[in-house]
Structures are given as C-alpha cells and as structure tokens.
XYZ file of C-alpha atoms in Angstrom:
493
model
C 1.232 -15.148 31.135
C -0.115 -15.058 27.563
C 1.448 -17.524 25.107
C 4.287 -16.237 22.936
C 3.265 -15.123 19.466
C 5.651 -14.754 16.544
C 5.684 -13.402 13.017
C 7.782 -14.570 10.076
C 9.701 -12.057 7.993
C 10.917 -13.426 4.672
C 13.954 -12.036 2.834
C 13.881 -13.410 -0.719
C 17.161 -12.111 -2.131
C 19.156 -12.808 -5.263
C 21.060 -15.759 -3.838
C 18.802 -17.216 -1.121
C 15.689 -17.011 1.032
C 15.810 -16.343 4.766
C 12.807 -16.711 7.056
C 13.168 -14.907 10.388
C 10.980 -16.200 13.218
C 10.550 -13.091 15.357
C 8.890 -12.492 18.727
C 5.964 -10.164 18.075
C 6.367 -8.252 21.342
C 10.148 -7.937 21.755
C 11.482 -8.354 18.235
C 13.817 -11.110 19.442
C 15.130 -13.082 16.498
C 14.356 -16.626 17.593
C 15.519 -18.497 14.496
C 16.418 -17.972 10.839
C 15.708 -20.645 8.249
C 17.670 -20.543 4.999
C 17.392 -22.028 1.520
C 19.484 -21.287 -1.592
C 18.406 -20.038 -5.017
C 19.799 -20.889 -8.447
C 20.780 -18.007 -10.732
C 21.535 -18.799 -14.371
C 22.797 -16.832 -17.339
C 26.011 -15.750 -18.995
C 27.242 -12.361 -20.089
C 24.561 -9.835 -19.165
C 21.841 -12.425 -18.490
C 20.731 -13.187 -14.921
C 17.599 -15.307 -14.466
C 15.859 -17.492 -11.884
C 12.763 -19.683 -12.162
C 10.217 -18.062 -9.782
C 9.168 -21.519 -8.603
C 12.643 -21.770 -7.057
C 11.764 -18.816 -4.825
C 8.519 -20.440 -3.694
C 10.187 -23.763 -2.887
C 12.974 -21.918 -1.062
C 10.408 -19.946 0.935
C 8.693 -23.170 1.999
C 12.017 -24.762 2.969
C 13.241 -21.676 4.838
C 10.011 -21.328 6.843
C 10.110 -25.010 7.775
C 13.767 -24.747 8.831
C 13.129 -21.591 10.860
C 10.175 -23.076 12.707
C 12.097 -26.266 13.447
C 15.061 -24.284 14.789
C 12.802 -22.115 16.959
C 11.152 -25.114 18.581
C 7.815 -23.308 18.503
C 4.458 -24.640 17.439
C 3.144 -23.350 14.118
C 0.080 -22.168 16.045
C 2.210 -19.385 17.574
C 2.625 -17.689 14.164
C 0.206 -14.788 13.621
C 1.537 -13.138 10.466
C 3.954 -13.315 7.544
C 5.405 -10.809 5.078
C 7.846 -11.030 2.170
C 10.577 -8.574 1.245
C 12.090 -9.387 -2.130
C 14.860 -8.379 -4.478
C 13.674 -5.372 -6.422
C 12.987 -4.874 -10.152
C 12.800 -8.511 -11.290
C 10.318 -9.250 -14.084
C 7.967 -12.181 -13.438
C 5.561 -13.049 -16.269
C 2.571 -15.303 -15.534
C 0.006 -17.099 -17.679
C -3.731 -16.988 -17.021
C -3.398 -19.736 -14.410
C -0.771 -17.764 -12.499
C 2.116 -19.989 -13.573
C 5.466 -18.505 -14.646
C 5.880 -18.502 -18.419
C 9.680 -18.287 -18.294
C 12.521 -17.607 -15.840
C 12.353 -14.173 -14.237
C 14.759 -11.490 -15.414
C 16.624 -10.338 -12.292
C 17.600 -6.824 -11.247
C 21.232 -7.404 -12.283
C 20.349 -8.636 -15.790
C 21.831 -5.900 -18.006
C 20.583 -7.051 -21.431
C 17.934 -4.329 -21.508
C 20.448 -1.439 -21.601
C 19.474 -0.486 -25.195
C 15.793 -0.520 -24.247
C 16.539 1.696 -21.233
C 18.258 4.265 -23.444
C 15.364 4.190 -25.905
C 12.784 4.722 -23.158
C 14.700 7.682 -21.748
C 14.809 9.308 -25.181
C 11.141 8.588 -25.943
C 9.883 10.494 -22.908
C 12.165 13.470 -23.485
C 15.228 12.761 -21.370
C 16.182 11.929 -17.770
C 14.442 14.944 -16.221
C 11.089 13.906 -17.682
C 11.355 10.474 -16.091
C 12.427 11.900 -12.732
C 9.423 14.231 -12.736
C 7.010 11.354 -13.455
C 8.364 8.263 -11.736
C 11.189 9.636 -9.590
C 13.647 7.366 -11.395
C 15.456 7.347 -14.746
C 15.291 3.951 -16.481
C 18.490 1.913 -16.500
C 18.936 -1.754 -17.327
C 18.018 -2.747 -13.767
C 14.470 -1.403 -13.922
C 11.456 -3.577 -14.635
C 10.078 -1.430 -17.458
C 13.248 -1.894 -19.493
C 13.102 -5.662 -18.985
C 9.503 -5.778 -20.194
C 10.464 -3.803 -23.294
C 13.395 -6.217 -23.848
C 11.063 -9.208 -23.489
C 8.597 -7.826 -26.039
C 11.419 -7.319 -28.524
C 13.395 -10.520 -27.889
C 10.836 -13.066 -26.662
C 7.575 -11.862 -28.222
C 5.776 -15.200 -27.878
C 6.071 -15.195 -24.091
C 5.360 -11.475 -23.900
C 2.164 -11.994 -25.916
C 1.142 -14.910 -23.676
C 1.660 -12.903 -20.488
C -1.569 -12.364 -18.542
C 0.012 -10.876 -15.415
C 3.261 -9.119 -14.541
C 4.692 -9.310 -11.038
C 7.773 -8.316 -9.077
C 9.500 -11.125 -7.145
C 7.927 -10.206 -3.812
C 4.512 -9.736 -5.461
C 4.711 -13.255 -6.885
C 5.412 -14.770 -3.470
C 2.809 -12.666 -1.653
C 0.179 -13.780 -4.162
C 1.135 -17.408 -3.518
C 0.613 -16.784 0.211
C -2.690 -14.927 0.159
C -4.168 -15.585 -3.276
C -4.366 -11.813 -3.738
C -2.525 -9.796 -6.379
C -1.008 -6.996 -4.290
C 2.133 -4.919 -4.012
C 3.192 -1.807 -2.080
C 4.311 1.696 -3.110
C 7.952 0.939 -2.277
C 8.547 -2.011 -4.575
C 6.136 -0.631 -7.203
C 8.245 2.539 -7.403
C 11.134 0.498 -8.781
C 9.273 -0.517 -11.934
C 9.391 2.818 -13.819
C 5.673 2.505 -14.557
C 4.537 3.708 -11.107
C 4.478 7.462 -10.455
C 5.768 8.696 -7.103
C 4.243 12.059 -8.048
C 0.687 10.674 -8.085
C 1.086 7.536 -5.970
C -0.390 5.330 -8.684
C 0.445 3.503 -11.891
C 1.083 5.978 -14.722
C -1.459 5.244 -17.511
C 0.586 6.993 -20.214
C 3.703 4.993 -19.383
C 1.729 1.748 -19.306
C 0.367 2.500 -22.768
C 3.868 3.217 -24.066
C 5.050 -0.110 -22.653
C 2.107 -2.152 -23.900
C 0.813 -2.932 -20.413
C -2.565 -2.480 -18.754
C -3.483 -1.926 -15.110
C -5.387 -5.231 -15.197
C -2.072 -7.060 -15.677
C -0.604 -5.553 -12.500
C -1.195 -6.089 -8.767
C -3.202 -3.590 -6.745
C -1.026 -1.170 -4.750
C -1.723 -1.340 -1.003
C -1.365 1.776 1.151
C 1.825 0.513 2.851
C 3.980 -2.577 3.012
C 2.417 -3.376 6.391
C -1.160 -3.327 5.124
C -2.971 -6.617 5.600
C -3.928 -7.639 2.062
C -5.387 -11.011 2.958
C -4.958 -14.217 4.905
C -2.836 -17.306 4.358
C -4.760 -19.625 2.050
C -5.394 -23.277 2.825
C -3.051 -24.437 0.059
C -0.242 -22.101 1.143
C -0.747 -23.098 4.779
C -0.373 -26.751 3.851
C 2.806 -26.055 1.861
C 4.343 -23.993 4.670
C 3.119 -25.956 7.681
C 1.464 -22.827 9.098
C -2.093 -22.114 10.262
C -4.477 -20.993 7.534
C -5.958 -17.548 8.041
C -2.958 -15.776 9.573
C -2.269 -12.213 8.423
C -0.387 -11.668 5.166
C 1.120 -8.206 4.675
C 1.584 -6.495 1.319
C 5.362 -6.740 1.839
C 7.894 -4.638 -0.043
C 11.277 -4.511 -1.748
C 14.437 -5.491 0.075
C 15.844 -1.971 0.405
C 12.563 -0.594 1.742
C 12.384 -3.474 4.207
C 15.917 -2.816 5.447
C 14.888 0.790 6.104
C 11.916 -0.423 8.143
C 14.160 -2.852 10.030
C 16.447 0.045 10.957
C 13.533 2.116 12.206
C 13.864 4.613 9.352
C 10.670 6.336 8.296
C 7.849 8.608 9.363
C 7.605 7.099 12.845
C 11.390 6.873 13.273
C 14.620 8.313 11.902
C 14.441 10.574 8.852
C 17.274 11.773 6.575
C 19.911 9.516 8.177
C 22.075 7.796 5.520
C 22.534 4.047 5.273
C 25.150 2.148 3.277
C 24.363 -1.466 2.449
C 27.180 -3.771 1.358
C 25.893 -6.903 -0.330
C 25.765 -8.369 -3.835
C 24.934 -4.769 -4.710
C 26.058 -1.656 -2.875
C 23.367 0.841 -1.939
C 23.134 4.141 -0.136
C 19.713 5.358 0.944
C 17.718 7.312 3.521
C 14.062 7.646 4.462
C 12.793 11.178 3.878
C 9.598 13.205 3.670
C 11.143 15.107 0.738
C 10.240 13.700 -2.671
C 13.620 13.253 -4.413
C 14.126 14.858 -7.807
C 17.625 13.891 -8.876
C 18.443 12.088 -12.104
C 21.464 10.564 -10.341
C 19.299 8.644 -7.865
C 16.417 6.222 -7.797
C 13.611 8.243 -6.249
C 11.764 5.348 -4.653
C 8.810 5.410 -2.305
C 9.235 3.985 1.167
C 7.183 1.119 2.560
C 5.482 3.416 5.099
C 4.400 6.418 3.025
C 7.723 8.274 3.067
C 10.278 8.416 0.242
C 13.462 6.397 -0.103
C 16.014 8.113 -2.374
C 18.597 5.478 -3.234
C 21.688 4.910 -5.331
C 22.660 1.351 -6.220
C 25.807 -0.183 -7.663
C 25.932 -3.639 -9.234
C 29.430 -4.576 -8.062
C 30.104 -4.874 -4.372
C 30.955 -7.863 -2.170
C 30.782 -10.563 -4.869
C 33.006 -8.543 -7.197
C 35.631 -8.005 -4.502
C 35.463 -11.674 -3.508
C 36.098 -12.574 -7.161
C 39.230 -10.406 -7.175
C 40.382 -12.079 -3.953
C 39.842 -15.489 -5.574
C 41.810 -14.520 -8.689
C 44.684 -13.386 -6.489
C 44.537 -16.471 -4.267
C 43.929 -14.341 -1.172
C 41.493 -14.404 1.707
C 39.053 -11.488 1.530
C 40.722 -9.797 4.528
C 44.289 -10.188 3.186
C 44.120 -6.632 1.878
C 46.109 -3.452 2.386
C 45.419 0.047 1.009
C 45.865 0.080 -2.752
C 48.698 2.599 -2.980
C 48.935 3.950 -6.526
C 46.781 1.143 -7.962
C 43.158 1.859 -8.887
C 40.807 -1.056 -9.553
C 37.240 -0.400 -10.631
C 35.639 -3.853 -10.190
C 32.767 -3.398 -12.634
C 32.625 -7.096 -13.474
C 28.878 -7.191 -14.229
C 28.496 -3.860 -15.972
C 27.524 -0.974 -13.699
C 24.328 0.817 -12.746
C 25.769 3.806 -10.821
C 27.371 5.289 -12.808
C 25.233 4.048 -15.710
C 27.777 1.907 -17.574
C 25.866 -1.315 -18.359
C 28.462 -2.686 -20.812
C 31.491 -1.931 -18.661
C 34.030 -4.419 -17.345
C 36.677 -4.145 -14.643
C 39.503 -1.652 -15.041
C 42.935 -1.778 -13.384
C 45.519 0.991 -13.651
C 48.440 2.399 -11.678
C 50.501 -0.803 -11.424
C 54.148 -0.523 -10.301
C 56.960 -3.054 -9.800
C 56.415 -2.890 -6.077
C 52.591 -3.278 -6.219
C 51.595 -6.281 -4.105
C 48.651 -8.678 -4.483
C 47.373 -7.399 -1.145
C 47.337 -3.844 -2.536
C 45.433 -4.981 -5.620
C 42.786 -6.525 -3.378
C 42.709 -3.353 -1.309
C 42.239 -1.353 -4.510
C 39.213 -3.501 -5.374
C 37.684 -2.685 -1.988
C 38.438 0.992 -2.523
C 36.955 1.038 -6.021
C 33.737 -0.647 -4.918
C 33.346 1.505 -1.798
C 34.161 4.720 -3.674
C 31.526 3.984 -6.311
C 28.659 3.813 -3.835
C 29.987 6.508 -1.474
C 30.258 8.978 -4.337
C 26.469 9.085 -4.471
C 26.175 10.035 -0.795
C 26.266 13.806 -1.339
C 23.622 13.508 -4.060
C 21.492 11.487 -1.642
C 21.744 14.160 1.051
C 20.834 16.880 -1.431
C 17.789 14.853 -2.441
C 16.714 14.875 1.216
C 16.935 18.683 1.224
C 20.202 18.719 3.182
C 23.510 20.510 2.590
C 26.337 17.927 2.566
C 28.812 20.655 3.626
C 26.816 21.505 6.758
C 28.911 20.243 9.722
C 25.820 18.814 11.405
C 24.898 16.863 8.269
C 28.491 15.785 7.626
C 28.698 14.532 11.190
C 25.656 12.291 10.973
C 26.788 8.707 11.310
C 26.621 6.370 8.352
C 24.765 3.188 9.200
C 26.575 0.231 7.675
C 24.533 -2.901 6.916
C 24.632 -5.990 4.715
C 27.070 -8.875 4.670
C 30.032 -6.578 4.089
C 29.300 -4.756 7.346
C 30.566 -7.866 9.143
C 33.913 -7.722 7.315
C 36.843 -5.924 8.907
C 38.294 -4.696 5.611
C 34.951 -3.417 4.317
C 34.319 -1.459 7.513
C 37.772 0.108 7.586
C 37.690 0.958 3.864
C 34.345 2.735 4.187
C 35.493 4.498 7.343
C 38.699 5.714 5.676
C 37.081 6.876 2.426
C 33.984 8.460 3.970
C 35.559 10.219 6.954
C 32.288 9.681 8.822
C 31.431 7.999 12.109
C 29.909 4.569 11.502
C 27.163 2.632 13.223
C 27.002 -1.104 12.599
C 23.552 -2.143 13.880
C 23.475 -5.076 16.253
C 20.235 -6.364 14.780
C 21.096 -8.963 12.193
C 19.118 -9.850 9.071
C 17.650 -6.359 8.702
C 15.673 -7.116 5.534
C 14.002 -10.095 7.212
C 13.537 -8.079 10.423
C 11.853 -5.304 8.447
C 9.575 -7.873 6.833
C 8.769 -9.221 10.292
C 7.770 -5.697 11.391
C 5.496 -5.484 8.326
C 3.965 -8.821 9.314
C 3.460 -7.591 12.891
C 1.778 -4.465 11.533
C -0.560 -6.553 9.380
C -1.401 -8.670 12.434
C -2.572 -5.550 14.271
C 0.676 -4.257 15.717
C 0.483 -0.646 14.446
C 2.949 1.350 12.332
C 5.730 -0.990 11.115
C 8.521 1.568 11.562
C 7.362 2.241 15.120
C 7.293 -1.515 15.729
C 10.874 -1.911 14.467
C 12.080 1.148 16.387
C 10.684 -0.345 19.579
C 12.341 -3.657 18.837
C 15.660 -1.908 18.172
C 15.779 -0.264 21.603
C 17.461 -3.427 22.883
C 19.878 -3.706 19.961
C 23.582 -3.510 20.780
C 25.050 -1.371 17.991
C 28.777 -0.979 17.293
C 29.716 2.708 17.046
C 33.021 3.727 15.412
C 34.336 7.310 15.534
C 35.172 9.158 12.354
C 38.644 8.606 10.890
C 40.616 11.180 8.944
C 39.360 11.018 5.380
C 41.787 9.582 2.818
C 41.288 12.344 0.274
C 44.346 11.332 -1.758
C 42.892 7.905 -2.558
C 39.446 9.415 -3.073
C 40.680 11.939 -5.636
C 42.845 9.373 -7.440
C 39.927 6.956 -7.932
C 37.599 9.769 -8.964
C 40.073 11.022 -11.535
C 40.445 7.568 -13.095
C 36.681 6.984 -13.206
C 35.956 10.367 -14.758
C 38.628 10.019 -17.436
C 38.012 6.350 -18.228
C 34.203 6.175 -18.354
C 33.731 6.609 -22.083
C 36.774 5.097 -23.835
C 37.653 2.276 -21.448
C 34.577 1.413 -19.417
C 31.923 1.781 -22.099
C 29.541 4.708 -21.925
C-alpha cells in the first residue's frame, strides 16, 4: 500500500488563518490548525500588518501537522486562499511598507465614486472589469493611499493582494490567479488580463503587479528553502497560484466547469455573499462580476454586515445569538460598518417599527432578518447574471447552498429558509475555503482539474437537506419598503 500523501489548504481570512491537512486521494480532512489575526482601526479604517498573516500561516500549518500526527514528508503541495481586495504595498526588498487596507475598510468611498465618474459611469466599469468600484475594491484603496499617504505610495515597488503576498512568501514567485485579480478593478474579465488604461489612470504599472496564472490550481513554483524552514515542510513541494476566499469556497463545493454550474450559494460569515459559478460572463452593475479560479465566472454580491453585526446586536441586548424570535413589526438594518450591497459606505444601523410589546428577542430576530434580507435581495440579480429566469419554477426550485459560520447556527438557517422560500443544502464538508485551497494544492501537485478533485472528494460528504418553507413575504416586503425609503435620508447615500 503506497504511503498516504496530503496537501495543505490555507484559508487566510479577516480574523484568522486555518490550515487544512487533507488526504490527497480521499479529501478527508485530517486536521485543521488555527491562528488568530489582529485587525486594527476605528471608524471606517480596517487594517492588518501582513507579517501577522505570515506568522499565523506558519503557526496554523505547524498546529495542523501536529494534530494530524503525520510526518512533514507526507505533504506534497500547498495553496493559499485569502480574503479578497486587501491592499498590500511592498518595498523593493518585498517588505510591507505599512499595514494592509482590508476589504472592509470603507475610507476609500470618495475615491470609488470619483473613479466611477472618471470612466463614464457604472456601465463602463462593468463592461471593462465586470465590477463597479466601491470602497471594498483594491483600486479605490490604492487611490486613497496615493491621496492620503503619498510617501508610502511613492515608495511602493510592488502591490499585492493578501493571498498573493503569502504565495510569494511560499514560492518566491510573484503570482496571482484570475479569480482574486478580478476583484482589484484593474483586471479586465473581458480580456483576461490587466487593463493598461486603468493602470495608467491609477498610477500603476504591470511591473508592480504579480503575473496572472491560468488558474488557481496552476503550479507557479516550489516551496523555497527559507519558507520550508519556517513552516517545517519539505522544500520543493508544489505551490499553487491560489485564489480569493470566495473563489476557493466555490472550488470546495465542486462549483465550476468540471462540476456544478449556475447553482446559487449563500455564505454567512463576517460578510454575507451570494454567488454561483457560471460560463456566462456577468454584466450587471449590481454585482461583482468576478472570474472563477478555474476559468469560469463567479458573479457575486457581498454585504459587509452579517454574523458579526448580528452578534453585536445580541451582545447589546444581553442575549445569546439563538435567543431570537421573528421580528414582528420591527425592522433592523444592521449596517454597523457601512454597507457595500447596497452601496451605502457611510451608513449606520437603522431600527424602526418599535411597539410597546416589542421584545428583545424580536429585536434580535429583526437583526437576523435585516442581514439575511440584504444578501438574499441580490439573489435574483445573480440568477439573471447567469442567464437564468428567477421566475422559472425549475430555477426557483434549485436549492440554495448555505455555507460559512452562520450555516451552523439554527437561527441563521431558519431565517434564510423563511425569507428565501427555497430548499436549503448545508454541505457536510467543513472549512470549504480551506478545502478548496487544498483542491488547488492537489491540482498543482499533479491531481488534475481542481473542481473535479473537489467534486470527487465531496461524493462522501454527508449534506443536510432542508425542504422549502412557505416564504414570509410579509416580512420581506416590510424590510424592502424600509430600505428603499430610508436609503438616502437615514442611511446615507
């Protein structure tokens, strides 16, 4: 019997790093090492020192290997999936010049609006990059840096995304993939390359950016001696290009050209996202028209306020997160960090509809409803972007795959089920971002198409399937009415 070989899939998220030690043949998750991150900043600022990510990656890999009980010699590949959009600026020696601006840093909202206007409006951006700039996108953060921290902008020799930074530390090669690159707003999904006109407008050059590999599973190099020593792994193992966290989750679910296409996914985490892998290039100003990690497209809508915002409301009320009941007449839009979808970067939370008999449990339930409604509202737009009719009974009956930390919460699941009116699938495979990264690593180590690898692994997954519930249209329409009427005067347009 041949010795067991494993790959390591790294999920470098906003709050922590996870390193999944995964059996190359079966996809069995043998161990998950974890290490926390530190996020700083007040108001709209959200920053992390990129060196924190590297140290966390080293700690998480060491913890995962120790938990697995396997020898480092069994590892044949590694790949990183990282939080999207973050701006990492490096000096000529490859050292970070300043803390990275994270995806949920909203200070660049004015720069986003200026960029949209400069190119001729949202439609022009959608045609070029697939995505309209908002404060989350990397291009807006670079413009903000040039205007507000010109000394560091001038000193910048290289610009990286979070996962690019870590991949370069692993392999010594400056590389990215189409998926994560498509979240910068300087990469064109129409041409599959960096857009030279946009780079000139932004004051960037191709030489400052990593080379774009064909897919996230492309082997871009081998683990260097110095990285191997830091990680306790064998030098020379395969390093994949890696990708962004949403693209990696899609791979982990088996979504893509070699798997499921046009099947919607709802992710409940720090952010809320709805996405699907499709062969149709999305052209909607309401969505982020990303590329997938495997050569497909990944139309996606993202909200800034999801599980953390609801947990904050629970804390303010002195309740456990599952001490919630339906909100009744109360509507709570928990936009505590500004909002990305809809594009309300200066917004704050809004509560209306209070009565004498409103209970704390209803207020918490209203927070769940407001957060779930915000991301579910984009679902029809997502389906249209995939070339589907949301009113078609076959399309409306497609199950919604529910992932992320919130998918393990009873109240989250029931709220989404009630407001969507769709059947739900909660995948049995845990740590989907890390699992997707592991499939990319297996692909780089010679395992074939990463989506096919993940789909094969998922054949043994025990998924929870929930039938559709009657849709709560009354609550849906009440929240929608409040959001539509309040956006400008109360939430900040």
